[in-house]
XYZ file of C-alpha atoms in Angstrom:
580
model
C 134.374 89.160 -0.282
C 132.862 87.842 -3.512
C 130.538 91.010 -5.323
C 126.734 90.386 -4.728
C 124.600 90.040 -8.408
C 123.285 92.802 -8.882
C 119.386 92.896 -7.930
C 117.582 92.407 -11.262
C 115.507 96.350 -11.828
C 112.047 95.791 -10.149
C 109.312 95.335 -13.504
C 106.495 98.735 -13.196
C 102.983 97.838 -13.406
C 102.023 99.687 -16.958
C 98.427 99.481 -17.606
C 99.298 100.019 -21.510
C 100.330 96.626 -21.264
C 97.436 94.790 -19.851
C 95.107 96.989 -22.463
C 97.567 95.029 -25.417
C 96.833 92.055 -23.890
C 93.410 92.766 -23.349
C 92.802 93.854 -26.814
C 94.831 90.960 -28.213
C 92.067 88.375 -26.244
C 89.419 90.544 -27.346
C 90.073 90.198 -31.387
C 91.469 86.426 -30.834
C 87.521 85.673 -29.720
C 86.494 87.802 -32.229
C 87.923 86.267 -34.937
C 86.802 83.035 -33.513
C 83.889 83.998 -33.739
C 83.388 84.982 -36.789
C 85.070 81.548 -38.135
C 82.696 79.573 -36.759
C 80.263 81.750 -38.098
C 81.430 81.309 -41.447
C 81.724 77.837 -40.826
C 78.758 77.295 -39.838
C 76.423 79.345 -42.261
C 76.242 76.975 -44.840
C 75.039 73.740 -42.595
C 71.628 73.094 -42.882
C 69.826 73.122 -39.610
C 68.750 69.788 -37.787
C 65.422 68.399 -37.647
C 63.958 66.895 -34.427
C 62.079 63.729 -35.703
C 60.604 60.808 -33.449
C 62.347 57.528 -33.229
C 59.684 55.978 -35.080
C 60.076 57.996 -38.045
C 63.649 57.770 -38.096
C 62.549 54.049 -38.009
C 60.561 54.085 -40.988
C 62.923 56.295 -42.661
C 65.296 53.191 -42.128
C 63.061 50.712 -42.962
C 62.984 52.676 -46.703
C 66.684 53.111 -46.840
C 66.800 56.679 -46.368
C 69.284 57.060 -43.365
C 72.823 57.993 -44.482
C 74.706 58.308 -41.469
C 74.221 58.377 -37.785
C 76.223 59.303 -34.735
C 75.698 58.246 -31.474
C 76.135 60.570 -28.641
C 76.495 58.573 -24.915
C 74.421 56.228 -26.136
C 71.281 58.463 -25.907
C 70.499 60.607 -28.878
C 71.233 59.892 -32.647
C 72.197 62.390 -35.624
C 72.884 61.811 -38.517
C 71.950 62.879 -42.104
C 68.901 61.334 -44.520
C 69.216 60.759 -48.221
C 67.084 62.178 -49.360
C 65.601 65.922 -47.719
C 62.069 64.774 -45.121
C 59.522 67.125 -44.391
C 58.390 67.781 -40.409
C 56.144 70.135 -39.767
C 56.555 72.636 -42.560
C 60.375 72.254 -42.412
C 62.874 70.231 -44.372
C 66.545 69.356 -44.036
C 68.483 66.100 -44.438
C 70.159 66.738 -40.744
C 68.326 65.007 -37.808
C 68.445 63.873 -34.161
C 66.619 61.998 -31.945
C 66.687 60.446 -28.668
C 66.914 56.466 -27.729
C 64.002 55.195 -26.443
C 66.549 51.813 -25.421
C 70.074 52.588 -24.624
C 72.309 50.347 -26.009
C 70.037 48.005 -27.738
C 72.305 45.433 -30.107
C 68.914 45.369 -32.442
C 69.652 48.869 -33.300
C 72.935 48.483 -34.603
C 72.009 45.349 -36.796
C 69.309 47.067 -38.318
C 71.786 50.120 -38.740
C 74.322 48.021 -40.607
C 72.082 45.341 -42.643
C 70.352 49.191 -44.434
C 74.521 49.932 -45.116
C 73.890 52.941 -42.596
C 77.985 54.670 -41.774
C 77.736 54.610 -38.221
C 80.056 57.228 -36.199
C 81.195 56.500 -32.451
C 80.554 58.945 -29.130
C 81.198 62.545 -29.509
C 81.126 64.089 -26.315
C 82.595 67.507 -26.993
C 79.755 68.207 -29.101
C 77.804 69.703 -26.429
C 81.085 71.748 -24.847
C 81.037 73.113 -28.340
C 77.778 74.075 -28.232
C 77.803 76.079 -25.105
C 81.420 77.507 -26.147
C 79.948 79.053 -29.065
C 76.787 80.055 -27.625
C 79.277 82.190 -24.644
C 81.558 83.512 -27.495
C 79.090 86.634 -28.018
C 78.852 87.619 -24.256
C 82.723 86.764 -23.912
C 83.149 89.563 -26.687
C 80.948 92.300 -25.403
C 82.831 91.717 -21.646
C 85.828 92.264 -23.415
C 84.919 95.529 -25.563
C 83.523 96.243 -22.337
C 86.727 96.245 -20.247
C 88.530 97.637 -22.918
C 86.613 100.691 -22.851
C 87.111 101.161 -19.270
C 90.576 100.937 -18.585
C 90.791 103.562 -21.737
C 88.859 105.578 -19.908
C 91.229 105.129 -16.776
C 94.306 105.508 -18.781
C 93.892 108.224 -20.657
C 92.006 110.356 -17.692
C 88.884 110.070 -19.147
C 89.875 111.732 -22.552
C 86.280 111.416 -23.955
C 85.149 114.207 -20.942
C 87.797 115.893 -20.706
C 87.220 118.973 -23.641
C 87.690 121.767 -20.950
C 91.005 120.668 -20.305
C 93.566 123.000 -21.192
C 95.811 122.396 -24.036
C 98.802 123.749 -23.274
C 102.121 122.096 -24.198
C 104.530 122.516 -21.367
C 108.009 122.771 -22.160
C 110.282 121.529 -18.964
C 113.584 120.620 -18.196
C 114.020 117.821 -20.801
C 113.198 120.164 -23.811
C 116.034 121.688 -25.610
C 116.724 124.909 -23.300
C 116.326 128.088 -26.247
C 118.550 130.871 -24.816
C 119.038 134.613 -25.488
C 122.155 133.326 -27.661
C 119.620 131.939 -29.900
C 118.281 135.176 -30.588
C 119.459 137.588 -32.584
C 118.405 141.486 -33.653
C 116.207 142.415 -30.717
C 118.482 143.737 -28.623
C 116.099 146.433 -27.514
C 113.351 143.689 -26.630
C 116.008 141.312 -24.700
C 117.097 144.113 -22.212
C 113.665 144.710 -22.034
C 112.571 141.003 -20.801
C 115.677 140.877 -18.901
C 113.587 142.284 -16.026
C 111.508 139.306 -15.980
C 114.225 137.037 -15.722
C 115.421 138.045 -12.489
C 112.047 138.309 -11.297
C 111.268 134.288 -12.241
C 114.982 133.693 -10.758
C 114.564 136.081 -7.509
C 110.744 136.994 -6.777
C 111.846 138.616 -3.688
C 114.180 140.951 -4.696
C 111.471 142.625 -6.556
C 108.828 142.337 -3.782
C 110.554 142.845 -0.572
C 110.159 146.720 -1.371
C 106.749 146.432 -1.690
C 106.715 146.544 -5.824
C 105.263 143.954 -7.688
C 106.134 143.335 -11.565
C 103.545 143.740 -14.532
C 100.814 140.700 -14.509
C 101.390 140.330 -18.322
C 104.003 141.660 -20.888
C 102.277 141.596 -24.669
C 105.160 141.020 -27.368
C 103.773 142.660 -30.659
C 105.384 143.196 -33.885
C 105.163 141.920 -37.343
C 105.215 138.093 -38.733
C 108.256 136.123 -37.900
C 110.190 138.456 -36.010
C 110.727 136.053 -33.123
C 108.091 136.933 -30.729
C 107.583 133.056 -29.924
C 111.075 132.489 -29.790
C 111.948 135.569 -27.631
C 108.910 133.929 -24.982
C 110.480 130.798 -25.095
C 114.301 132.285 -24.283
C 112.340 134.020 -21.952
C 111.780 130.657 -19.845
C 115.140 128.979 -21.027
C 117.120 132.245 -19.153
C 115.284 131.749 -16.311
C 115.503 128.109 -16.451
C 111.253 127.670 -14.983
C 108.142 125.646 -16.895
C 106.879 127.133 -20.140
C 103.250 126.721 -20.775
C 103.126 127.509 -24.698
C 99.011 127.527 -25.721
C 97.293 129.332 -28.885
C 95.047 131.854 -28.932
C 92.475 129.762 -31.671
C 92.998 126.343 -28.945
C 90.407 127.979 -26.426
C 87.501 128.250 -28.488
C 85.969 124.796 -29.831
C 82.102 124.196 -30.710
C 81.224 123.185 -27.819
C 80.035 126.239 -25.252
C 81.807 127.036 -22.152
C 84.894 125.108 -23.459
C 86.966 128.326 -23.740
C 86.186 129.442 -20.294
C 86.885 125.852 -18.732
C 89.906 125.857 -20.447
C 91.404 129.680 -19.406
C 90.472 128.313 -15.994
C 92.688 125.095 -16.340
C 95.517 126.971 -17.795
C 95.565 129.389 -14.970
C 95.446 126.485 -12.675
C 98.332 124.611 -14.131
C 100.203 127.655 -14.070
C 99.589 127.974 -10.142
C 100.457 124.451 -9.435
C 104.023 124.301 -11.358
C 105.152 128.461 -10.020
C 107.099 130.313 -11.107
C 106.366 129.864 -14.354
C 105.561 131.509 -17.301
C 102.162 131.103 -19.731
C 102.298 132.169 -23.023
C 99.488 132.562 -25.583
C 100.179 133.093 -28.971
C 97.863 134.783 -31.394
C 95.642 136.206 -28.478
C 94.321 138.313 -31.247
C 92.173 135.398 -31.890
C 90.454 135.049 -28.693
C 90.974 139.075 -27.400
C 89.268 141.119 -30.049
C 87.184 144.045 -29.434
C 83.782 142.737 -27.706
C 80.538 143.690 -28.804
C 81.842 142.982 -32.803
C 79.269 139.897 -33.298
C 76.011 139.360 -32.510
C 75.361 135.504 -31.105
C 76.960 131.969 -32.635
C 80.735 132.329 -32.196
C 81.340 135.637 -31.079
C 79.074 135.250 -27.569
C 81.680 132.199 -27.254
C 84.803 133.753 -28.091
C 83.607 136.907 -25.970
C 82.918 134.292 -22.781
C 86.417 133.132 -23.597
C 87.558 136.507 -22.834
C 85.455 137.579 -19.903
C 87.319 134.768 -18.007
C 90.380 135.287 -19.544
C 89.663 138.544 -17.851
C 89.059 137.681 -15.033
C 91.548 135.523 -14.255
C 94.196 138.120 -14.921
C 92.640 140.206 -12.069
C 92.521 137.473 -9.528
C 96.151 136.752 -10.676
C 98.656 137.339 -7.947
C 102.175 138.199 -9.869
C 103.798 137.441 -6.464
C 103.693 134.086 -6.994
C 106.116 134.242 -10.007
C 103.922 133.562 -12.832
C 104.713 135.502 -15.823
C 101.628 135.837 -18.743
C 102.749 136.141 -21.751
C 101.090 137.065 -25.018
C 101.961 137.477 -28.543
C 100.209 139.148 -32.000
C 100.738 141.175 -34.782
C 97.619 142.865 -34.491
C 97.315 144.482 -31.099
C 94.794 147.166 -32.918
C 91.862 144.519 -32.691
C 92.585 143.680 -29.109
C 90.175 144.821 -26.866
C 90.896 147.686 -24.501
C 90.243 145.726 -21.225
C 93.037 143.277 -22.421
C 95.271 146.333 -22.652
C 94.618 148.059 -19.674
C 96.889 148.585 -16.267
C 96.537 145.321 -14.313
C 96.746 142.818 -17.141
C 98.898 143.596 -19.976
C 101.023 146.282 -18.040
C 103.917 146.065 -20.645
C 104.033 145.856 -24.610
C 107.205 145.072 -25.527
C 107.540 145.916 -29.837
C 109.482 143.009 -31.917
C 110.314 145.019 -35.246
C 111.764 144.110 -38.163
C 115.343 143.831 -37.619
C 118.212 146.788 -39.267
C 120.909 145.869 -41.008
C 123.272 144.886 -37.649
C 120.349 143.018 -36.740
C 120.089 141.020 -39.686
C 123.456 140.288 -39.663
C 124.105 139.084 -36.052
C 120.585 136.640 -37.415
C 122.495 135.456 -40.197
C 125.179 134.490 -37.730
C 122.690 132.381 -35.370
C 121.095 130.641 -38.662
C 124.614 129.919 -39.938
C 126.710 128.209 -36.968
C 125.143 124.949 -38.144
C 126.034 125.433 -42.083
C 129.538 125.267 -43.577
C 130.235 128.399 -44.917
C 132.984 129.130 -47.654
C 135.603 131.428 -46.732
C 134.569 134.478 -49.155
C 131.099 134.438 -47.933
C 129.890 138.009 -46.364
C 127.337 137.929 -44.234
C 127.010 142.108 -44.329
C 126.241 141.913 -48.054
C 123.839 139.620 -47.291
C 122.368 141.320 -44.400
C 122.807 144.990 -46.448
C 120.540 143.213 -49.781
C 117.664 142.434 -47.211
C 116.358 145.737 -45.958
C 112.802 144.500 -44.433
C 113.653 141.281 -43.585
C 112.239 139.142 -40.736
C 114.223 136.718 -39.192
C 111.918 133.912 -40.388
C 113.140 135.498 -43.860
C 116.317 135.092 -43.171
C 116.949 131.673 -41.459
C 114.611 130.916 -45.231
C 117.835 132.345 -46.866
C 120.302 130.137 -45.295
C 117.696 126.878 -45.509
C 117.735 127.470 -49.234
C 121.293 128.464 -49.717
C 122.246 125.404 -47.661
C 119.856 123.265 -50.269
C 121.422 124.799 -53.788
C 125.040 124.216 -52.486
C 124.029 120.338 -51.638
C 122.190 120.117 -54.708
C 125.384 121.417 -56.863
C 127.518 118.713 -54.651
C 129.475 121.706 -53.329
C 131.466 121.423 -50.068
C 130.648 124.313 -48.570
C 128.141 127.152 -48.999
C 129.393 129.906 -51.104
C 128.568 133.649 -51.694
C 126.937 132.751 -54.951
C 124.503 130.325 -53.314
C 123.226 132.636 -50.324
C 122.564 135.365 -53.559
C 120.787 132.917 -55.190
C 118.853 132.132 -52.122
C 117.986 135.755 -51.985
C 116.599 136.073 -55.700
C 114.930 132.788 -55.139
C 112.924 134.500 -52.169
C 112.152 138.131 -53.302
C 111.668 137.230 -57.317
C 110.900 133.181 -57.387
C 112.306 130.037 -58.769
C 114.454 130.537 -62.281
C 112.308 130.025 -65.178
C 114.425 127.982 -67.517
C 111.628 126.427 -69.527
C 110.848 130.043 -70.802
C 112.661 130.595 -73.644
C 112.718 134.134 -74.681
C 113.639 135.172 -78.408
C 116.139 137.121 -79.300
C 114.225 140.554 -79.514
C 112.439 139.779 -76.268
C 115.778 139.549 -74.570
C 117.113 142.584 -75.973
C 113.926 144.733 -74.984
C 114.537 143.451 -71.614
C 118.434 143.822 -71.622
C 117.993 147.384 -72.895
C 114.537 147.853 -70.272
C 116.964 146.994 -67.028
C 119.998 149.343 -68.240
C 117.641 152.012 -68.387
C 116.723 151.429 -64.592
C 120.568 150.947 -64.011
C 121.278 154.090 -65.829
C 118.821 156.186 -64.027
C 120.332 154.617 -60.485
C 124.000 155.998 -61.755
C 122.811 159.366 -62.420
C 120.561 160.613 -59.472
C 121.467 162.154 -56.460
C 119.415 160.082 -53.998
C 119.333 156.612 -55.479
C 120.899 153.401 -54.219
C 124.092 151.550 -55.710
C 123.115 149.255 -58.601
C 124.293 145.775 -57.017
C 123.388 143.172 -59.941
C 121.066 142.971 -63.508
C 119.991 140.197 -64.546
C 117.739 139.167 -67.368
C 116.925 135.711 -66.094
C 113.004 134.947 -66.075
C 111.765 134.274 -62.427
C 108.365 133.683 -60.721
C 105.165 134.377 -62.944
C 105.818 137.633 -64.402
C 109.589 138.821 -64.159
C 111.345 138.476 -66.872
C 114.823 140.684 -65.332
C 115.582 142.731 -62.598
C 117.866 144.986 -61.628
C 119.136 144.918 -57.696
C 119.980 147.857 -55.642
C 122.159 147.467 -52.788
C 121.166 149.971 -50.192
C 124.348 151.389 -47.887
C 122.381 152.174 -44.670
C 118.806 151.255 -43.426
C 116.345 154.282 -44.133
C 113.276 154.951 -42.094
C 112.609 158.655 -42.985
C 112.524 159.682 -46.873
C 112.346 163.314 -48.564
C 110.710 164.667 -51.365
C 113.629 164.306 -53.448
C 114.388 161.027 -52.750
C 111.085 159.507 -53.306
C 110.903 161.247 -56.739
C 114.245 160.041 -57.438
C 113.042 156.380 -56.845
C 109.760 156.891 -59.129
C 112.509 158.026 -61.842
C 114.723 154.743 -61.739
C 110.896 152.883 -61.838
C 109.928 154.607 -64.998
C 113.889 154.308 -66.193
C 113.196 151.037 -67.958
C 109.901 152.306 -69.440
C 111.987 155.444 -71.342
C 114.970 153.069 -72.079
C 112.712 151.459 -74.619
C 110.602 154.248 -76.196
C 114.173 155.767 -76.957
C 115.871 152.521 -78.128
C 112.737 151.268 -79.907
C 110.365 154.341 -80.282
C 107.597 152.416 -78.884
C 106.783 150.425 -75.159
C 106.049 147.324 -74.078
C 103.830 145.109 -71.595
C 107.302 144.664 -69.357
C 107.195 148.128 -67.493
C 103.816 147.440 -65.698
C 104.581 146.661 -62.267
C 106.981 149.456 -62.307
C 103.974 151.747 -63.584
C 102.200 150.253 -60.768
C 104.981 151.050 -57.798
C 105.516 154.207 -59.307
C 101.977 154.822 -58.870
C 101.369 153.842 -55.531
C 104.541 156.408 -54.689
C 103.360 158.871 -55.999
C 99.679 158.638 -54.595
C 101.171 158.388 -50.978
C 103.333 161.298 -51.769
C 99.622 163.169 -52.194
C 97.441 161.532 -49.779
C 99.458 160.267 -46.993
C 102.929 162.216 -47.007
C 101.525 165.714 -47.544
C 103.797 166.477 -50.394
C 101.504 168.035 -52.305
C 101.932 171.807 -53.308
C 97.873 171.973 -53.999
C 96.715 169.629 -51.704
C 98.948 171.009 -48.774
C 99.640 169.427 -45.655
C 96.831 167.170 -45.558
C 96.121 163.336 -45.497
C 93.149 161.565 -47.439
C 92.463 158.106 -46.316
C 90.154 156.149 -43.646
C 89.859 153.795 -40.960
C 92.700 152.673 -38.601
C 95.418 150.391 -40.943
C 96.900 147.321 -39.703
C 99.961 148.073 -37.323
C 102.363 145.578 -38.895
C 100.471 143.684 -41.731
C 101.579 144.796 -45.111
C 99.332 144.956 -48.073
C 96.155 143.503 -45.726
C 93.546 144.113 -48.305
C 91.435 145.632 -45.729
C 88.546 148.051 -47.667
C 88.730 151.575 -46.793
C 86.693 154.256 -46.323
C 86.829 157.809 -48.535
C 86.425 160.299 -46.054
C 87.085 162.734 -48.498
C 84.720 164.895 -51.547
C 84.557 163.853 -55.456
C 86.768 166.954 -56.177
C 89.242 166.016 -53.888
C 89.258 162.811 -55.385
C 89.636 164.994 -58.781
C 92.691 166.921 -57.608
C 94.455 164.013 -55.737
C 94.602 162.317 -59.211
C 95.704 165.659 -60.974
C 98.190 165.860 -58.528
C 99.436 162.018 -59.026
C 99.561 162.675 -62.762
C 101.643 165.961 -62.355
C 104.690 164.425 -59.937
C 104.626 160.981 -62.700
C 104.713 164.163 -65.883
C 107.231 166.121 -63.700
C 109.544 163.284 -63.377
């Protein structure tokens, strides 16, 4: 039995292609338009004169040309410009009193008149161009509807939610994609079986937290630990930003927790996650009218929503910040953001199972360690690293290398902490042998404390603004408590390089001020913060709550503490630097 042709695929109805079409129509007349426009600007407009004018104009040998139209009106063009009723032109028409009189046409050719035959499309013409305008505005019309139609009525539509949704067809981010949170991963793993199994979890009457807040500092992986979140569990991920609620118009922000929520509903179990809620959940009550009553509706609904959530229905919220200080306490209470799960920086395992993930995809050379790598990054986020790997990947391809090699990913490192190498700054000679002799007295001082970590390279190389050398320690373990003694063993290697040259020279330079500034700053936390103060005592001097995992945020503070306190915190500053 002979095979059947196969059916030819049945042709969808798309509405994007009629509005081509459509808009192709609509700029064809337009453009018609305009040409006869243009066309037409610089005739002269025609005169309506009386047949016996035009006779007497013939009779004096001022008619040009004529045309005859069915044998009932004439135009043509005078000689010279006539005059009827306060207007002039050379154009004119008029009608035939006789039609087809044979006089006419003698008369016409003994004055040497050109005489033109019928030209019945004239008046089509006429009424074509006079329709082209309302043609036009039906078209711009139509246009404007099926947009409307199309796009769901995009111009109304502000309270929409804006959330992206991430489904089966984007690339599925897994727990294997994420590396040094161990801690935070066992720790979501809860909510994986719930989206998986929702009645496992309920059928004992228990119901799982309503929301689970990731905090922790900048580019730890909060987003990305959200996102394996939903690839594990293999449900819809609504991703939406905390700053997308809140436009200028007012109410949007509510409208637009409300559509999230219901979007959420409809495509269950699922998970929502809003990133930087700090920008749309700080403390109420901090502004008075304009934005803030706006942001602060945003968060009364957000609010409320939450409360009428029912976690049953396998929906996970999720939120992420690095500031969960500002939030407000509603946000934080039981009901709504049950559990805060903490991102931190990762420790030295941690960074090197990260350096692992970043580096499947980049040819490595075979004396490359990853543990050196991971051991010369102590406070490194994992957006820090997978910037290490970028850029190592990037020198080794600039150098035409085959693979990526222990020298690059150092470089990479340096290139990060210090800046790009300055090679247009040419140093003299006695500038580079102040700084040669300023970093061996910081390598020097390493050797010979107790508490100091293992000089790992020097080098004299300019880099970034101001550094004109550094000297790299290689710490052997990850620290997270300090004593005395080793804090005033790392102001001595600081104010190494600073001695090095009043020994060598007799005399200092401008090179040692950042380390006078570090050295500094140690010292005054050793007095105000630490309590290492044998004057002082056990006290603390500062103000205000500090942000949780921002580093250096600027923020002004306030001196809760007397003028000779003040006095004695500095005396005591000046006596651990003198001691030293």
């Amino acid at each position: 039995m002979p095979d059947r042709p196969p059916t030819p695929p049945k042709r969808e109805f798309s509405w994007s292609a009629v509005l081509k079409k459509l808009v192709f129509w609509v700029l064809l007349a337009a453009v018609t338009l305009v040409f006869l426009h243009l066309s037409s600007a610089g005739q002269e407009k025609a005169l309506e004169v009386t047949y016996t004018a035009f006779d007497q104009q013939l009779a004096q040998g001022n008619v040009s040309e004529v045309t005859v139209e069915e044998g009932k009106r004439l135009t043509g063009r005078f000689k010279q410009p006539v005059r009827v009723k306060d207007k002039e032109s050379t154009r004119f028409y008029t009608d035939l009193p006789f039609q087809n009189d044979p006089n006419d046409l003698e008369r016409l050719r003994a004055a040497n008149v050109i005489i033109r035959g019928s030209n019945s499309k004239g008046s089509i013409t006429l009424i074509l161009i006079q329709a082209l305008p309302y043609v036009l505005l039906f078209g711009i019309s139509m246009l404007i509807f099926r947009q409307m139609q199309a796009g769901g009525a995009k111009a109304f539509s502000f309270g929409k939610s804006k959330a992206k949704l991430l489904s089966g067809d984007t690339p599925k981010v897994t727990f294997a994609d994420v590396a040094g949170a161990d801690e935070a991963k066992a720790e979501l793993q809860e909510i994986i079986e719930f989206l998986r199994d929702p009645q496992r979890f309920t059928r004992l009457g228990g119901r799982l937290p309503k929301g689970v807040l990731l905090v922790g500092p900048p580019g730890t992986g909060k987003t990305l630990l959200a996102r394996a979140v939903a690839g594990e569990a293999g449900r819809p991920f609504f991703s939406m930003s905390g700053s997308d609620f809140v436009e200028m118009f007012v109410g949007v922000g509510a409208s637009r927790v409300r559509d999230l929520f219901e979007q959420g509903k409809a495509h269950a179990p699922c998970i929502i996650f809003i990133d930087e809620i700090d920008a749309v959940g700080r403390h109420r009550g901090a502004g008075l009218g304009g934005g803030h009553d706006e942001r602060e509706q945003t968060l009364n609904q957000l609010l409320v929503e939450m409360d009428g959530f029912d976690s049953s229905k396998g929906v996970i919220i999720m939120a992420a910040t690095n500031r969960p200080e500002v939030l407000d306490a509603a946000l934080l209470r039981a009901g709504r953001f049950d559990r805060q799960v903490v991102v931190d920086r990762p420790d030295v395992r941690g960074r090197a199972a990260i350096l692992q993930v970043h580096a499947r995809h980049v040819r490595l050379a075979p004396e490359v360690s990853l543990q050196v790598i991971a051991a010369r990054t102590p406070g490194f986020a994992g957006a820090d690293l997978a910037n290490i790997v970028n850029e190592a990947a990037l020198l080794a391809a600039r150098k035409g290398k085959d693979a990526v090699g222990q020298a690059d990913l150092e470089e990479a490192i340096d290139r990060v902490v210090a800046g790009l190498e300055r090679k247009s700054r040419v140093l003299s000679e006695t500038e580079r042998d102040i700084v040669a002799h300023h970093e061996m007295g910081h390598a020097l001082v390493a050797f010979n404390v107790a508490h100091a970590d293992p000089v790992h390279k020097i080098t004299i190389i300019p880099r970034g603004v101001a550094a004109l050398g550094m000297t790299y320690q290689l710490p052997t373990e990850d620290r997270f408590l300090l004593t005395r003694s080793e804090l005033e063993d790392r102001i001595a290697v600081l104010l190494g390089g600073r001695v090095a040259e009043e020994l060598v020279y007799g005399e200092v330079s401008t090179g040692a001020h950042n380390d006078l500034e570090r050295a500094t700053e140690m010292a005054r936390l050793m007095v105000m913060q630490y309590g290492m103060s044998e004057q002082l005592g056990p006290m603390t001097f500062g103000g205000g709550p500090q942000a949780m995992f921002l580093r250096g945020s600027g923020l002004p503070q306030e001196r809760e503490y007397s003028e000779e306190s003040a006095r004695r915190i500095d005396g005591e500053t000046r006596s651990i630097i003198d001691r030293i």
